[in-house]
Coordinates of C-alpha atoms in Angstrom, one line a residue:
M224 CA -10.6 -23.7 258.1
S225 CA -9.3 -24.5 260.6
Y226 CA -6.3 -27.2 261.6
D227 CA -8.2 -29.0 264.2
E228 CA -11.7 -30.5 265.4
V229 CA -10.9 -31.0 268.6
E230 CA -12.9 -32.3 271.8
I231 CA -13.0 -30.4 275.1
E232 CA -12.6 -33.4 277.2
D233 CA -9.1 -33.3 274.9
M234 CA -8.5 -29.9 275.7
E235 CA -6.6 -28.7 279.6
W236 CA -8.0 -26.1 281.9
N237 CA -5.4 -24.1 283.0
E238 CA -5.6 -21.6 286.3
E239 CA -3.1 -18.8 285.7
L240 CA -5.0 -18.9 281.1
Q241 CA -8.4 -19.3 282.7
A242 CA -8.8 -21.3 279.9
F243 CA -8.4 -24.3 278.1
T244 CA -5.7 -25.0 276.6
Y245 CA -4.1 -26.9 273.9
P246 CA -0.4 -27.6 272.4
C247 CA 0.2 -25.9 268.9
P248 CA 2.0 -26.8 266.2
C249 CA 3.7 -23.7 266.5
G250 CA 5.0 -24.7 270.6
D251 CA 2.2 -22.5 272.5
L252 CA -1.1 -23.2 273.5
F253 CA -4.6 -22.5 271.9
Q254 CA -7.1 -21.4 274.3
I255 CA -10.9 -20.9 274.7
T256 CA -11.9 -19.0 278.1
K257 CA -15.3 -20.6 279.5
E258 CA -17.4 -17.9 278.7
D259 CA -16.2 -17.7 275.0
L260 CA -17.4 -21.5 275.4
R261 CA -21.1 -19.8 277.5
I262 CA -21.4 -17.3 274.2
G263 CA -22.0 -20.7 271.7
E264 CA -17.4 -19.3 271.0
E265 CA -15.9 -22.4 269.5
I266 CA -13.3 -21.2 267.5
A267 CA -9.9 -21.7 269.8
R268 CA -7.1 -19.3 268.7
C269 CA -3.2 -19.6 269.5
P270 CA -1.9 -16.2 270.2
S271 CA 1.4 -16.5 268.1
C272 CA 0.0 -17.9 265.0
S273 CA -2.4 -17.4 262.2
L274 CA -4.2 -21.8 263.5
Y275 CA -7.0 -21.8 265.3
I276 CA -9.1 -25.1 266.0
S277 CA -12.9 -25.7 266.2
V278 CA -13.8 -27.2 269.8
I279 CA -16.6 -29.7 270.1
Y280 CA -18.4 -29.7 273.6
N281 CA -21.8 -29.7 274.8
M282 CA -23.5 -25.8 274.8
E283 CA -25.1 -26.7 278.2
D284 CA -22.5 -28.1 280.5
F285 CA -21.5 -24.5 280.3
Q286 CA -24.9 -22.6 280.5
G287 CA -25.4 -20.2 283.6
K288 CA -22.1 -21.2 285.2

């Protein structure tokens, strides 16, 4: 089960990571790339713990980008 559901608009684009990020309770960041979103992935994972979130977004916004 995901830790939370987060709208893509509530996430921040991180140029260094080339990913959308959202704060994780462990102190790190949930991450998901534009490529992940383009292929229909909706899970953003934290690299430091086992938590993940479901990202709510319109897939059409990432097609062909």
